[in-house]
């Protein structure tokens, strides 16, 4: 049962990793390519931003699911490596689930990549500001634009929520700063297992970096860095 639970969680992380690339990374990275929407007067930039709203809303739910997954996997590991008799699932002495920790790193790397994409998306940020200015203008005289004022306020809240979740550079930070229970944060065995698996992953990554056939190993470094930050926040490790 323990293996089945971790297998299901890791499988879902793999699915989200693929989905992140095809559904979110590519549209966000390609946004504004072709030079369209450069003129504020022609309104093209506002139309382009408006077409992205459904994707951005879906992305916020996707990020929330990643956060839930990370917390779930960590809590499952805490139960596995618990020293408390009431929480202990099996005797985990000598069991090292490096693959599970690697998948946590994969999930965290998705969030780090999204932060990086939004931080470097100059065209999108420019268009987003233009879009907000249009909404502000409409708010000043909704009748002139034929807009129902009662529907404008919820839409403003939607934009504020999207901006708060996606564009403040805190997608990854909000995940690692989630509130975990004491069964996690005061679990010395889990703390030690985190360190052991991170050291092992580092050795594996380091050895592959010198190989002539090294492909995407460098991407694993992002996940390892994410694990280090998560470990720091979970166990209040001194900097």
Short mmCIF file of N, CA, C and O in Angstrom, two decimals, residues 81-221:
data_model
loop_
_atom_site.label_atom_id
_atom_site.label_comp_id
_atom_site.label_asym_id
_atom_site.label_seq_id
_atom_site.Cartn_x
_atom_site.Cartn_y
_atom_site.Cartn_z
N UNK A 81 8.55 7.86 7.83
CA UNK A 81 9.77 7.99 8.64
C UNK A 81 9.48 8.45 10.06
O UNK A 81 10.37 8.93 10.76
N UNK A 82 8.26 8.32 10.48
CA UNK A 82 7.89 8.75 11.83
C UNK A 82 8.49 7.86 12.90
O UNK A 82 8.62 6.65 12.73
N UNK A 83 8.86 8.49 14.00
CA UNK A 83 9.35 7.73 15.16
C UNK A 83 8.23 7.49 16.17
O UNK A 83 8.42 6.81 17.18
N UNK A 84 7.06 8.09 15.89
CA UNK A 84 5.91 7.94 16.78
C UNK A 84 5.16 6.65 16.43
O UNK A 84 4.83 6.41 15.27
N UNK A 85 4.87 5.87 17.44
CA UNK A 85 4.20 4.60 17.20
C UNK A 85 2.83 4.74 16.57
O UNK A 85 2.41 3.91 15.78
N UNK A 86 2.12 5.81 16.93
CA UNK A 86 0.77 6.00 16.41
C UNK A 86 0.77 6.40 14.94
O UNK A 86 -0.21 6.20 14.24
N UNK A 87 1.87 7.00 14.47
CA UNK A 87 1.94 7.46 13.08
C UNK A 87 2.73 6.51 12.20
O UNK A 87 2.59 6.52 10.98
N UNK A 88 3.57 5.70 12.78
CA UNK A 88 4.50 4.86 12.03
C UNK A 88 3.73 3.87 11.16
O UNK A 88 2.88 3.13 11.64
N UNK A 89 4.03 3.88 9.87
CA UNK A 89 3.35 2.99 8.93
C UNK A 89 4.05 1.64 8.86
O UNK A 89 3.44 0.59 9.02
N UNK A 90 5.36 1.67 8.61
CA UNK A 90 6.19 0.47 8.59
C UNK A 90 7.54 0.85 9.17
O UNK A 90 7.83 2.02 9.40
N UNK A 91 8.38 -0.15 9.38
CA UNK A 91 9.74 0.12 9.80
C UNK A 91 10.54 0.54 8.57
O UNK A 91 10.87 -0.27 7.72
N UNK A 92 10.85 1.84 8.49
CA UNK A 92 11.50 2.39 7.30
C UNK A 92 13.01 2.45 7.41
O UNK A 92 13.67 3.07 6.59
N UNK A 93 13.55 1.80 8.41
CA UNK A 93 15.00 1.80 8.59
C UNK A 93 15.67 1.19 7.37
O UNK A 93 15.32 0.08 6.94
N UNK A 94 16.60 1.92 6.79
CA UNK A 94 17.32 1.41 5.62
C UNK A 94 16.59 1.61 4.31
O UNK A 94 17.10 1.24 3.24
N UNK A 95 15.40 2.19 4.35
CA UNK A 95 14.64 2.46 3.12
C UNK A 95 14.92 3.89 2.68
O UNK A 95 14.69 4.83 3.42
N UNK A 96 15.43 4.04 1.46
CA UNK A 96 15.75 5.37 0.94
C UNK A 96 14.99 5.61 -0.36
O UNK A 96 15.28 5.00 -1.39
N UNK A 97 13.99 6.46 -0.29
CA UNK A 97 13.12 6.70 -1.44
C UNK A 97 13.62 7.90 -2.25
O UNK A 97 12.96 8.94 -2.34
N UNK A 98 14.78 7.74 -2.85
CA UNK A 98 15.38 8.84 -3.62
C UNK A 98 14.48 9.28 -4.77
O UNK A 98 14.40 10.46 -5.09
N UNK A 99 13.82 8.31 -5.39
CA UNK A 99 12.93 8.63 -6.52
C UNK A 99 11.81 9.56 -6.09
O UNK A 99 11.43 10.48 -6.82
N UNK A 100 11.28 9.33 -4.89
CA UNK A 100 10.20 10.19 -4.39
C UNK A 100 10.72 11.61 -4.17
O UNK A 100 10.07 12.59 -4.56
N UNK A 101 11.89 11.74 -3.57
CA UNK A 101 12.46 13.07 -3.36
C UNK A 101 12.77 13.75 -4.69
O UNK A 101 12.61 14.97 -4.84
N UNK A 102 13.23 12.96 -5.65
CA UNK A 102 13.49 13.53 -6.98
C UNK A 102 12.21 14.07 -7.60
O UNK A 102 12.22 15.12 -8.25
N UNK A 103 11.10 13.37 -7.38
CA UNK A 103 9.82 13.84 -7.93
C UNK A 103 9.34 15.11 -7.21
O UNK A 103 8.72 15.98 -7.83
N UNK A 104 9.61 15.20 -5.91
CA UNK A 104 9.29 16.46 -5.22
C UNK A 104 10.08 17.59 -5.88
O UNK A 104 9.54 18.68 -6.13
N UNK A 105 11.35 17.33 -6.16
CA UNK A 105 12.17 18.33 -6.85
C UNK A 105 11.60 18.68 -8.22
O UNK A 105 11.62 19.85 -8.62
N UNK A 106 11.07 17.70 -8.94
CA UNK A 106 10.45 17.96 -10.24
C UNK A 106 9.25 18.90 -10.10
O UNK A 106 9.07 19.83 -10.90
N UNK A 107 8.44 18.64 -9.07
CA UNK A 107 7.27 19.50 -8.84
C UNK A 107 7.70 20.92 -8.50
O UNK A 107 7.12 21.89 -9.01
N UNK A 108 8.71 21.04 -7.66
CA UNK A 108 9.19 22.37 -7.28
C UNK A 108 9.82 23.10 -8.46
O UNK A 108 9.70 24.31 -8.59
N UNK A 109 10.48 22.35 -9.34
CA UNK A 109 11.11 22.97 -10.50
C UNK A 109 10.07 23.58 -11.44
O UNK A 109 10.35 24.58 -12.11
N UNK A 110 8.88 22.99 -11.48
CA UNK A 110 7.79 23.56 -12.28
C UNK A 110 7.48 24.98 -11.79
O UNK A 110 7.36 25.92 -12.58
N UNK A 111 7.38 25.13 -10.48
CA UNK A 111 7.04 26.43 -9.89
C UNK A 111 8.18 27.43 -10.09
O UNK A 111 7.94 28.61 -10.37
N UNK A 112 9.42 26.96 -9.95
CA UNK A 112 10.58 27.84 -10.16
C UNK A 112 10.61 28.32 -11.61
O UNK A 112 10.86 29.49 -11.89
N UNK A 113 10.34 27.40 -12.55
CA UNK A 113 10.33 27.77 -13.96
C UNK A 113 9.24 28.80 -14.27
O UNK A 113 9.46 29.73 -15.05
N UNK A 114 8.08 28.62 -13.66
CA UNK A 114 6.98 29.56 -13.89
C UNK A 114 7.34 30.95 -13.36
O UNK A 114 7.08 31.97 -14.02
N UNK A 115 7.94 31.01 -12.18
CA UNK A 115 8.42 32.30 -11.66
C UNK A 115 9.38 32.95 -12.65
O UNK A 115 9.30 34.15 -12.91
N UNK A 116 10.29 32.16 -13.18
CA UNK A 116 11.29 32.67 -14.11
C UNK A 116 10.65 33.17 -15.40
O UNK A 116 11.04 34.21 -15.94
N UNK A 117 9.67 32.43 -15.91
CA UNK A 117 8.99 32.82 -17.15
C UNK A 117 8.28 34.15 -16.98
O UNK A 117 8.39 35.05 -17.82
N UNK A 118 7.55 34.31 -15.89
CA UNK A 118 6.83 35.57 -15.67
C UNK A 118 7.79 36.72 -15.40
O UNK A 118 7.56 37.85 -15.84
N UNK A 119 8.87 36.42 -14.68
CA UNK A 119 9.84 37.47 -14.37
C UNK A 119 10.52 38.01 -15.62
O UNK A 119 10.84 39.20 -15.71
N UNK A 120 10.72 37.14 -16.60
CA UNK A 120 11.43 37.54 -17.82
C UNK A 120 10.48 37.85 -18.98
O UNK A 120 10.96 38.14 -20.09
N UNK A 121 9.19 37.76 -18.72
CA UNK A 121 8.22 38.03 -19.79
C UNK A 121 7.93 39.51 -19.93
O UNK A 121 6.84 39.99 -19.57
N UNK A 122 8.88 40.24 -20.47
CA UNK A 122 8.75 41.69 -20.58
C UNK A 122 7.56 42.13 -21.41
O UNK A 122 6.85 43.08 -21.05
N UNK A 123 7.34 41.46 -22.53
CA UNK A 123 6.22 41.82 -23.41
C UNK A 123 4.90 41.59 -22.69
O UNK A 123 4.00 42.45 -22.72
N UNK A 124 4.78 40.44 -22.05
CA UNK A 124 3.53 40.14 -21.35
C UNK A 124 3.27 41.15 -20.23
O UNK A 124 2.14 41.63 -20.06
N UNK A 125 4.30 41.48 -19.45
CA UNK A 125 4.12 42.43 -18.35
C UNK A 125 3.70 43.79 -18.88
O UNK A 125 2.85 44.48 -18.28
N UNK A 126 4.27 44.19 -20.00
CA UNK A 126 3.90 45.47 -20.62
C UNK A 126 2.44 45.45 -21.05
O UNK A 126 1.68 46.39 -20.78
N UNK A 127 2.03 44.37 -21.70
CA UNK A 127 0.65 44.24 -22.16
C UNK A 127 -0.32 44.16 -20.98
O UNK A 127 -1.44 44.67 -21.05
N UNK A 128 0.11 43.49 -19.93
CA UNK A 128 -0.75 43.37 -18.75
C UNK A 128 -1.04 44.73 -18.15
O UNK A 128 -2.18 45.01 -17.77
N UNK A 129 -0.05 45.60 -18.08
CA UNK A 129 -0.25 46.95 -17.56
C UNK A 129 -1.18 47.75 -18.45
O UNK A 129 -2.03 48.52 -17.97
N UNK A 130 -1.04 47.58 -19.76
CA UNK A 130 -1.95 48.25 -20.69
C UNK A 130 -3.38 47.77 -20.48
O UNK A 130 -4.33 48.58 -20.51
N UNK A 131 -3.53 46.47 -20.30
CA UNK A 131 -4.85 45.89 -20.11
C UNK A 131 -5.50 46.45 -18.85
O UNK A 131 -6.69 46.81 -18.85
N UNK A 132 -4.74 46.57 -17.78
CA UNK A 132 -5.28 47.12 -16.53
C UNK A 132 -5.67 48.59 -16.70
O UNK A 132 -6.67 49.03 -16.10
N UNK A 133 -4.91 49.33 -17.49
CA UNK A 133 -5.27 50.74 -17.73
C UNK A 133 -6.60 50.85 -18.46
O UNK A 133 -7.41 51.76 -18.19
N UNK A 134 -6.84 49.93 -19.39
CA UNK A 134 -8.12 49.93 -20.10
C UNK A 134 -9.27 49.65 -19.13
O UNK A 134 -10.32 50.30 -19.18
N UNK A 135 -9.08 48.69 -18.26
CA UNK A 135 -10.11 48.35 -17.28
C UNK A 135 -10.38 49.54 -16.35
O UNK A 135 -11.54 49.82 -16.00
N UNK A 136 -9.32 50.25 -15.99
CA UNK A 136 -9.48 51.44 -15.14
C UNK A 136 -10.28 52.51 -15.87
O UNK A 136 -11.15 53.17 -15.28
N UNK A 137 -10.02 52.68 -17.17
CA UNK A 137 -10.77 53.66 -17.97
C UNK A 137 -12.24 53.28 -18.06
O UNK A 137 -13.13 54.13 -17.93
N UNK A 138 -12.50 51.99 -18.25
CA UNK A 138 -13.88 51.51 -18.33
C UNK A 138 -14.59 51.72 -17.00
O UNK A 138 -15.77 52.10 -16.96
N UNK A 139 -13.87 51.49 -15.91
CA UNK A 139 -14.45 51.67 -14.58
C UNK A 139 -14.88 53.11 -14.35
O UNK A 139 -15.88 53.37 -13.67
N UNK A 140 -14.15 54.05 -14.95
CA UNK A 140 -14.48 55.46 -14.77
C UNK A 140 -15.78 55.86 -15.44
O UNK A 140 -16.48 56.76 -14.96
N UNK A 141 -16.11 55.22 -16.55
CA UNK A 141 -17.37 55.53 -17.25
C UNK A 141 -17.89 54.27 -17.93
O UNK A 141 -17.81 54.13 -19.16
N UNK A 142 -18.42 53.33 -17.16
CA UNK A 142 -18.87 52.04 -17.72
C UNK A 142 -20.00 52.19 -18.74
O UNK A 142 -20.08 51.40 -19.68
N UNK A 143 -20.86 53.21 -18.54
CA UNK A 143 -21.97 53.39 -19.48
C UNK A 143 -21.47 53.69 -20.88
O UNK A 143 -22.04 53.26 -21.89
N UNK A 144 -20.40 54.46 -20.94
CA UNK A 144 -19.84 54.84 -22.24
C UNK A 144 -19.36 53.62 -23.03
O UNK A 144 -19.42 53.59 -24.26
N UNK A 145 -18.92 52.59 -22.29
CA UNK A 145 -18.41 51.37 -22.95
C UNK A 145 -19.46 50.26 -23.00
O UNK A 145 -19.18 49.17 -23.49
N UNK A 146 -20.65 50.55 -22.49
CA UNK A 146 -21.71 49.56 -22.50
C UNK A 146 -21.43 48.37 -21.61
O UNK A 146 -21.78 47.23 -21.93
N UNK A 147 -20.78 48.63 -20.45
CA UNK A 147 -20.40 47.56 -19.53
C UNK A 147 -21.27 47.63 -18.28
O UNK A 147 -21.50 48.71 -17.74
N UNK A 148 -21.72 46.47 -17.83
CA UNK A 148 -22.49 46.38 -16.59
C UNK A 148 -21.54 46.57 -15.41
O UNK A 148 -20.64 45.75 -15.19
N UNK A 149 -21.73 47.64 -14.66
CA UNK A 149 -20.82 47.96 -13.57
C UNK A 149 -20.79 46.87 -12.50
O UNK A 149 -19.75 46.65 -11.87
N UNK A 150 -21.90 46.18 -12.30
CA UNK A 150 -21.95 45.13 -11.29
C UNK A 150 -21.04 43.95 -11.64
O UNK A 150 -20.61 43.19 -10.76
N UNK A 151 -20.74 43.78 -12.93
CA UNK A 151 -19.87 42.70 -13.36
C UNK A 151 -18.41 43.13 -13.41
O UNK A 151 -17.53 42.28 -13.52
N UNK A 152 -18.18 44.42 -13.33
CA UNK A 152 -16.83 44.93 -13.45
C UNK A 152 -16.00 44.66 -12.19
O UNK A 152 -14.82 44.32 -12.28
N UNK A 153 -16.62 44.81 -11.03
CA UNK A 153 -15.88 44.61 -9.77
C UNK A 153 -15.38 43.18 -9.62
O UNK A 153 -14.20 42.97 -9.27
N UNK A 154 -16.21 42.14 -9.85
CA UNK A 154 -15.68 40.77 -9.79
C UNK A 154 -14.55 40.53 -10.78
O UNK A 154 -13.61 39.79 -10.48
N UNK A 155 -14.65 41.19 -11.95
CA UNK A 155 -13.59 41.03 -12.94
C UNK A 155 -12.30 41.67 -12.46
O UNK A 155 -11.21 41.11 -12.65
N UNK A 156 -12.42 42.81 -11.80
CA UNK A 156 -11.23 43.45 -11.22
C UNK A 156 -10.59 42.55 -10.17
O UNK A 156 -9.36 42.43 -10.10
N UNK A 157 -11.41 41.91 -9.36
CA UNK A 157 -10.89 41.00 -8.33
C UNK A 157 -10.18 39.81 -8.96
O UNK A 157 -9.17 39.32 -8.45
N UNK A 158 -10.72 39.34 -10.09
CA UNK A 158 -10.09 38.25 -10.81
C UNK A 158 -8.69 38.65 -11.28
O UNK A 158 -7.73 37.90 -11.10
N UNK A 159 -8.58 39.84 -11.85
CA UNK A 159 -7.28 40.33 -12.33
C UNK A 159 -6.30 40.48 -11.16
O UNK A 159 -5.13 40.13 -11.28
N UNK A 160 -6.79 40.99 -10.04
CA UNK A 160 -5.93 41.16 -8.86
C UNK A 160 -5.44 39.80 -8.35
O UNK A 160 -4.28 39.66 -7.95
N UNK A 161 -6.34 38.81 -8.39
CA UNK A 161 -5.96 37.47 -7.93
C UNK A 161 -4.91 36.86 -8.85
O UNK A 161 -3.91 36.29 -8.39
N UNK A 162 -5.12 36.99 -10.16
CA UNK A 162 -4.15 36.46 -11.12
C UNK A 162 -2.78 37.12 -10.94
O UNK A 162 -1.75 36.45 -10.95
N UNK A 163 -2.80 38.43 -10.76
CA UNK A 163 -1.54 39.16 -10.58
C UNK A 163 -0.85 38.73 -9.28
O UNK A 163 0.37 38.56 -9.24
N UNK A 164 -1.64 38.56 -8.23
CA UNK A 164 -1.07 38.18 -6.93
C UNK A 164 -0.48 36.79 -6.94
O UNK A 164 0.56 36.54 -6.33
N UNK A 165 -1.13 35.87 -7.65
CA UNK A 165 -0.65 34.49 -7.67
C UNK A 165 0.52 34.30 -8.63
O UNK A 165 1.50 33.62 -8.31
N UNK A 166 0.43 34.95 -9.80
CA UNK A 166 1.36 34.63 -10.88
C UNK A 166 2.50 35.61 -11.07
O UNK A 166 3.59 35.22 -11.52
N UNK A 167 2.30 36.87 -10.76
CA UNK A 167 3.23 37.90 -11.25
C UNK A 167 4.02 38.63 -10.17
O UNK A 167 4.63 39.66 -10.44
N UNK A 168 4.02 38.11 -8.98
CA UNK A 168 4.78 38.75 -7.91
C UNK A 168 6.07 37.99 -7.58
O UNK A 168 6.75 38.30 -6.60
N UNK A 169 6.38 36.97 -8.39
CA UNK A 169 7.61 36.22 -8.18
C UNK A 169 7.60 35.33 -6.96
O UNK A 169 8.65 35.00 -6.41
N UNK A 170 6.40 34.92 -6.52
CA UNK A 170 6.31 34.15 -5.28
C UNK A 170 5.59 32.80 -5.46
O UNK A 170 5.10 32.22 -4.50
N UNK A 171 5.54 32.31 -6.69
CA UNK A 171 4.87 31.03 -6.93
C UNK A 171 5.58 29.92 -6.15
O UNK A 171 4.94 29.16 -5.42
N UNK A 172 6.88 29.83 -6.31
CA UNK A 172 7.67 28.82 -5.60
C UNK A 172 7.69 29.09 -4.10
O UNK A 172 7.52 28.17 -3.28
N UNK A 173 7.87 30.33 -3.72
CA UNK A 173 7.97 30.70 -2.31
C UNK A 173 6.71 30.31 -1.54
O UNK A 173 6.79 29.79 -0.42
N UNK A 174 5.54 30.54 -2.14
CA UNK A 174 4.29 30.21 -1.45
C UNK A 174 4.15 28.72 -1.23
O UNK A 174 3.52 28.28 -0.25
N UNK A 175 4.73 27.93 -2.11
CA UNK A 175 4.66 26.47 -1.94
C UNK A 175 5.51 26.03 -0.77
O UNK A 175 5.03 25.29 0.10
N UNK A 176 6.77 26.45 -0.73
CA UNK A 176 7.68 25.97 0.32
C UNK A 176 7.35 26.57 1.68
O UNK A 176 7.80 26.05 2.71
N UNK A 177 6.58 27.65 1.69
CA UNK A 177 6.21 28.27 2.96
C UNK A 177 4.83 27.85 3.44
O UNK A 177 4.25 28.49 4.32
N UNK A 178 4.29 26.80 2.85
CA UNK A 178 3.03 26.25 3.35
C UNK A 178 3.20 25.81 4.81
O UNK A 178 4.30 25.47 5.25
N UNK A 179 2.09 25.80 5.54
CA UNK A 179 2.12 25.38 6.93
C UNK A 179 2.06 23.85 7.00
O UNK A 179 1.10 23.24 6.55
N UNK A 180 3.10 23.27 7.58
CA UNK A 180 3.14 21.82 7.80
C UNK A 180 3.00 21.53 9.28
O UNK A 180 3.42 22.32 10.13
N UNK A 181 2.41 20.39 9.60
CA UNK A 181 2.19 20.06 11.01
C UNK A 181 3.49 19.63 11.68
O UNK A 181 4.51 19.39 11.03
N UNK A 182 3.43 19.51 13.00
CA UNK A 182 4.65 19.20 13.77
C UNK A 182 5.17 17.80 13.46
O UNK A 182 6.36 17.53 13.67
N UNK A 183 4.29 16.90 12.99
CA UNK A 183 4.75 15.57 12.61
C UNK A 183 5.76 15.63 11.47
O UNK A 183 6.56 14.70 11.28
N UNK A 184 5.74 16.74 10.72
CA UNK A 184 6.70 16.96 9.65
C UNK A 184 7.88 17.78 10.16
O UNK A 184 9.04 17.37 10.06
N UNK A 185 7.58 18.94 10.73
CA UNK A 185 8.64 19.91 11.06
C UNK A 185 9.53 19.47 12.22
O UNK A 185 10.65 19.97 12.35
N UNK A 186 9.05 18.55 13.05
CA UNK A 186 9.86 18.08 14.17
C UNK A 186 10.26 16.61 14.02
O UNK A 186 10.59 15.94 14.99
N UNK A 187 10.23 16.16 12.77
CA UNK A 187 10.56 14.77 12.47
C UNK A 187 12.05 14.67 12.11
O UNK A 187 12.44 14.94 10.98
N UNK A 188 12.86 14.29 13.08
CA UNK A 188 14.31 14.23 12.87
C UNK A 188 14.69 13.18 11.82
O UNK A 188 15.62 13.38 11.04
N UNK A 189 13.97 12.07 11.82
CA UNK A 189 14.27 11.02 10.86
C UNK A 189 14.01 11.49 9.43
O UNK A 189 14.80 11.21 8.52
N UNK A 190 12.92 12.24 9.24
CA UNK A 190 12.62 12.79 7.92
C UNK A 190 13.67 13.83 7.54
O UNK A 190 14.12 13.88 6.39
N UNK A 191 14.06 14.65 8.50
CA UNK A 191 15.11 15.65 8.28
C UNK A 191 16.38 14.98 7.76
O UNK A 191 16.99 15.40 6.77
N UNK A 192 16.79 13.91 8.42
CA UNK A 192 18.02 13.20 8.03
C UNK A 192 17.87 12.54 6.67
O UNK A 192 18.81 12.52 5.87
N UNK A 193 16.68 12.00 6.41
CA UNK A 193 16.45 11.33 5.12
C UNK A 193 16.48 12.34 3.98
O UNK A 193 16.98 12.06 2.88
N UNK A 194 15.93 13.52 4.23
CA UNK A 194 16.01 14.62 3.26
C UNK A 194 17.47 14.87 2.90
O UNK A 194 17.83 14.92 1.71
N UNK A 195 18.31 15.04 3.90
CA UNK A 195 19.73 15.32 3.68
C UNK A 195 20.41 14.19 2.91
O UNK A 195 21.16 14.43 1.96
N UNK A 196 20.16 12.96 3.32
CA UNK A 196 20.79 11.81 2.66
C UNK A 196 20.42 11.73 1.19
O UNK A 196 21.28 11.51 0.33
N UNK A 197 19.13 11.91 0.91
CA UNK A 197 18.68 11.80 -0.48
C UNK A 197 19.18 12.96 -1.32
O UNK A 197 19.52 12.79 -2.49
N UNK A 198 19.23 14.16 -0.74
CA UNK A 198 19.74 15.31 -1.49
C UNK A 198 21.22 15.13 -1.81
O UNK A 198 21.68 15.47 -2.91
N UNK A 199 21.98 14.61 -0.85
CA UNK A 199 23.40 14.36 -1.09
C UNK A 199 23.58 13.32 -2.19
O UNK A 199 24.44 13.47 -3.07
N UNK A 200 22.76 12.28 -2.15
CA UNK A 200 22.84 11.24 -3.17
C UNK A 200 22.48 11.78 -4.55
O UNK A 200 23.14 11.48 -5.55
N UNK A 201 21.42 12.60 -4.61
CA UNK A 201 21.01 13.19 -5.88
C UNK A 201 22.10 14.12 -6.43
O UNK A 201 22.37 14.14 -7.64
N UNK A 202 22.74 14.86 -5.54
CA UNK A 202 23.82 15.75 -5.97
C UNK A 202 24.97 14.95 -6.59
O UNK A 202 25.51 15.34 -7.63
N UNK A 203 25.34 13.83 -5.96
CA UNK A 203 26.42 12.99 -6.49
C UNK A 203 26.05 12.46 -7.86
O UNK A 203 26.87 12.46 -8.80
N UNK A 204 24.80 12.02 -8.02
CA UNK A 204 24.35 11.50 -9.32
C UNK A 204 24.38 12.58 -10.39
O UNK A 204 24.85 12.34 -11.51
N UNK A 205 23.88 13.76 -10.05
CA UNK A 205 23.86 14.86 -11.01
C UNK A 205 25.28 15.28 -11.38
O UNK A 205 25.62 15.46 -12.56
N UNK A 206 26.12 15.40 -10.37
CA UNK A 206 27.50 15.84 -10.59
C UNK A 206 28.25 14.88 -11.50
O UNK A 206 29.02 15.30 -12.37
N UNK A 207 28.03 13.59 -11.31
CA UNK A 207 28.73 12.60 -12.14
C UNK A 207 28.27 12.63 -13.59
O UNK A 207 29.05 12.36 -14.51
N UNK A 208 26.99 12.96 -13.80
CA UNK A 208 26.45 12.98 -15.17
C UNK A 208 26.82 14.24 -15.93
O UNK A 208 26.83 14.24 -17.16
N UNK A 209 27.16 15.30 -15.21
CA UNK A 209 27.49 16.56 -15.87
C UNK A 209 28.75 16.47 -16.71
O UNK A 209 28.93 17.25 -17.65
N UNK A 210 29.63 15.54 -16.38
CA UNK A 210 30.89 15.42 -17.12
C UNK A 210 30.79 14.42 -18.27
O UNK A 210 31.75 14.23 -19.02
N UNK A 211 29.64 13.77 -18.41
CA UNK A 211 29.47 12.81 -19.48
C UNK A 211 29.24 13.51 -20.81
O UNK A 211 28.58 14.54 -20.88
N UNK A 212 29.78 12.95 -21.86
CA UNK A 212 29.64 13.56 -23.20
C UNK A 212 28.20 13.49 -23.70
O UNK A 212 27.78 14.29 -24.53
N UNK A 213 27.44 12.50 -23.20
CA UNK A 213 26.06 12.34 -23.63
C UNK A 213 25.08 13.03 -22.69
O UNK A 213 23.88 12.79 -22.75
N UNK A 214 25.56 13.87 -21.82
CA UNK A 214 24.69 14.58 -20.87
C UNK A 214 23.65 15.38 -21.64
O UNK A 214 23.96 16.17 -22.52
N UNK A 215 22.39 15.14 -21.30
CA UNK A 215 21.29 15.78 -22.02
C UNK A 215 20.64 16.89 -21.18
O UNK A 215 21.00 18.04 -21.28
N UNK A 216 19.70 16.49 -20.32
CA UNK A 216 18.95 17.47 -19.54
C UNK A 216 19.29 17.39 -18.05
O UNK A 216 18.49 17.80 -17.21
N UNK A 217 20.46 16.86 -17.74
CA UNK A 217 20.83 16.69 -16.33
C UNK A 217 20.86 18.02 -15.60
O UNK A 217 20.52 18.10 -14.42
N UNK A 218 21.25 19.07 -16.31
CA UNK A 218 21.34 20.39 -15.66
C UNK A 218 19.98 20.86 -15.16
O UNK A 218 19.90 21.65 -14.22
N UNK A 219 18.92 20.37 -15.80
CA UNK A 219 17.58 20.75 -15.34
C UNK A 219 17.30 20.16 -13.96
O UNK A 219 16.51 20.72 -13.19
N UNK A 220 17.94 19.03 -13.64
CA UNK A 220 17.73 18.41 -12.33
C UNK A 220 18.29 19.28 -11.20
O UNK A 220 17.86 19.16 -10.05
N UNK A 221 19.25 20.14 -11.55
CA UNK A 221 19.82 21.03 -10.55
C UNK A 221 18.76 21.96 -9.99
O UNK A 221 18.76 22.29 -8.80
#
